[in-house]
């Protein structure tokens, strides 16, 4: 033990000249501390209380004779004393136990006050005979319960448990030893141990160490050892261990027996514990003086050593150790702060001791790391790099990694740097730069084994301990592609895994197989990103993957009626169009396969638009073909449709004359597909097609696809645009055939097309007599144009002669002559009818009417009075007419129908839309207008009837 290092981790407080105040009277018999004060009991029965710095606070008489033992409680501000008072009777003992409430003061006299004594108890009774008290200990249980143990010189322990203030107590006795020699059986020390519900009491005699289990009834005694110690050489450690001091050593006891012992030689006058330190006052037989030592048992060092006078009491309060001497002088010793202790050790380069010190005293991690850093710097300066790195590794999490990395960047110390970086990753504190640096270290060292271990390492939850992207990037740069692929696959970074396969290794088949193994959503994302490369090298296989992604692949059989809903959840082929940017042929193959398999895709309009653009384009532009031609001229010749010729030059190079190439054949096939798509995607039952009509028209016009334009215009009923296409192509035969099909009004056609056709031939400027004659036939048949318009239109073509229209004009003149003759006869008839009507009207106005009917028109009986005669020459009995005497029953219906027709015509005259519609749909609009005038609809009408006479008006009301 004398080899332990000695340090001055403690220092004397208050200048080392403290003393017990003179106000403390008598000899000091006992001391206690707690709750920020020191309590001293004297032989005159006085109890004195001292504040911080051993300043006197107050004193009061606790007992009349002397205070033997006292203890300041921790939980409550109570003071328990054992002392000798006046003996009232021989039967009663003078030794009493008192409990004082220091928070309650009772006035005594004029200038002083004493604490309230809340309980007084006689220690010895008939059941508990009197003996000398050698030890005393109080345990605070749940308030207000106290457990008091009083050790006697006869080997007995009197225990008192309960609420002393209310005198609700229980007494019981424990027997330690029955040896007749009291010097060997007296109780020299006591110690309580509380472990959950278990309550145990250590009892020490000069010859034994015992343990009582108080939670058992009756309490059970267990002998721990057959050696003991004297008074004041017993204490309890912070971990509830019993410590006893003997001349040869200091012993520790647990509940199961003796534990470790420390061979500190010398008589142990006092033992104590303070913040994990062991305090000993040891008598040095050689010098005859006492030494006060503070032992750090964890670090095996002496924290403080001091020669002292004769010590009478040892206390711990206010964070200090207080030694009270026999001459009432006092010594206060306090622990230095951690910084001072570490500075002391650093000056001596005792870094190991410093590290153990901060770890044993549970200093914060930052302080520990600082000590380790200084130790590492010290070792680094001594070029002990391995040990220095071991210390730096322990600072991870508190010391900035760059501080250590800069020291070991030299290539000769790359092993140490690798070790540090590995530990940095192990603790999950590495950044991307640290990962890069570590992987570079592995690659420079060519340590594949460590690289494998690092790459395959995981933390507790199965995640990598490094940044995945950084690891992949560094491994790729160092050509460790297998490791990079492992990391990418393990981390689920499918895009990076495929990037390595495709860009670094060119393993396209493996990439396709990997994509096929992914979930559909993940596979779709990866194909979008790397589809361009895959289409370039493996177009067929890539299209197969796309088909599996975009179609049901038999899932409809599982889902039944939900297949349509499932289709809407699948990726759309439109999402993958960008990967075919330089490969339109593959795109066309993909979309054709898709449309063959899926008939009701939500994106069918976009798909059809794309297919139309591919079908109708003049050239698909394959970059790979142009690059592989190696000087072969692939341009189109001036004339299409000519036979293909190959000419061989002297150097053996072939020159391709593109007059009827396979490319033109492929172009024709695409146009046929385009026309088929235009027709199939516009079923007759749909108003609008399954593609963008405007886009289709633009594509047909841009690429000169006349068949498509004709179909679209005809489908959209744009007949004039249809014949315009034929006119541009000077296809007279097709033009006339088109007009025959589209100009028949009986079939819903537009007859005005023949007028446009006639106008076209009139402005053509070349001989087209045959065509004109055929056109005139249909114009004459449907009476589309008047002859004068026909003559004016055809007169503009200088190449046409009168003979072309001679027969047409002759027939029209003959027809007109017949019409004129018919109109003349009709006019004469209408004139005669008008004269007859006027004569009749005049006769009615000027001449009397003779009614000669002898029978009633209604009942055919002989007419008698009263009778009613009408101007229409009908006569009736008045009784046959009833209430209607103002109109002829026979003529009234005809008259009403005429008036109703007139009112209807007047109403229709206000419906302009109907009038113009009739004019537009009629072959001769002028006849419609004339009819309206003839019916008096388009004329000025009076507000009411101009005459007073009506057909069938009443002539007389009675008689002839």
mmCIF file of C-alpha atoms in Angstrom, residues 6-13 15-17 278-284 287-295 302-311 314 321-325 329-334:
data_model
loop_
_atom_site.group_PDB
_atom_site.id
_atom_site.type_symbol
_atom_site.label_atom_id
_atom_site.label_comp_id
_atom_site.label_asym_id
_atom_site.label_seq_id
_atom_site.Cartn_x
_atom_site.Cartn_y
_atom_site.Cartn_z
ATOM 1 C CA UNK A 6 0.086 10.380 -3.146
ATOM 2 C CA UNK A 7 -1.645 13.505 -4.402
ATOM 3 C CA UNK A 8 -3.025 16.623 -2.878
ATOM 4 C CA UNK A 9 -6.573 16.476 -4.178
ATOM 5 C CA UNK A 10 -7.866 18.054 -0.960
ATOM 6 C CA UNK A 11 -7.028 21.324 0.716
ATOM 7 C CA UNK A 12 -7.585 22.877 4.111
ATOM 8 C CA UNK A 13 -10.403 25.392 4.354
ATOM 9 C CA UNK A 15 -6.839 28.900 6.522
ATOM 10 C CA UNK A 16 -6.514 25.716 8.558
ATOM 11 C CA UNK A 17 -7.097 27.582 11.840
ATOM 12 C CA UNK A 278 -12.303 6.104 2.388
ATOM 13 C CA UNK A 279 -11.323 8.331 5.339
ATOM 14 C CA UNK A 280 -8.951 6.913 7.925
ATOM 15 C CA UNK A 281 -7.292 8.328 11.009
ATOM 16 C CA UNK A 282 -4.374 5.980 11.580
ATOM 17 C CA UNK A 283 -1.981 5.936 14.554
ATOM 18 C CA UNK A 284 1.651 5.754 13.459
ATOM 19 C CA UNK A 287 6.355 8.432 15.090
ATOM 20 C CA UNK A 288 3.644 8.345 17.743
ATOM 21 C CA UNK A 289 1.496 10.697 15.731
ATOM 22 C CA UNK A 290 -1.790 10.309 13.969
ATOM 23 C CA UNK A 291 -2.164 10.533 10.200
ATOM 24 C CA UNK A 292 -5.322 11.411 8.323
ATOM 25 C CA UNK A 293 -5.470 9.713 4.928
ATOM 26 C CA UNK A 294 -8.014 9.957 2.138
ATOM 27 C CA UNK A 295 -7.944 6.834 -0.046
ATOM 28 C CA UNK A 302 -3.970 8.447 -1.801
ATOM 29 C CA UNK A 303 -5.913 11.612 -2.515
ATOM 30 C CA UNK A 304 -4.697 13.390 0.611
ATOM 31 C CA UNK A 305 -2.466 12.687 3.578
ATOM 32 C CA UNK A 306 -1.985 14.867 6.641
ATOM 33 C CA UNK A 307 -0.427 14.518 10.089
ATOM 34 C CA UNK A 308 -2.944 15.606 12.719
ATOM 35 C CA UNK A 309 -3.295 15.941 16.460
ATOM 36 C CA UNK A 310 -5.378 13.589 18.510
ATOM 37 C CA UNK A 311 -8.771 13.409 16.812
ATOM 38 C CA UNK A 314 -14.814 13.066 12.486
ATOM 39 C CA UNK A 321 -14.473 16.779 6.054
ATOM 40 C CA UNK A 322 -14.417 18.101 9.634
ATOM 41 C CA UNK A 323 -11.949 16.806 12.169
ATOM 42 C CA UNK A 324 -12.490 17.872 15.785
ATOM 43 C CA UNK A 325 -9.451 17.471 18.023
ATOM 44 C CA UNK A 329 -9.460 22.727 17.598
ATOM 45 C CA UNK A 330 -10.964 21.783 14.244
ATOM 46 C CA UNK A 331 -9.738 21.108 10.773
ATOM 47 C CA UNK A 332 -11.929 21.500 7.658
ATOM 48 C CA UNK A 333 -10.708 19.739 4.546
ATOM 49 C CA UNK A 334 -12.395 20.164 1.158
#
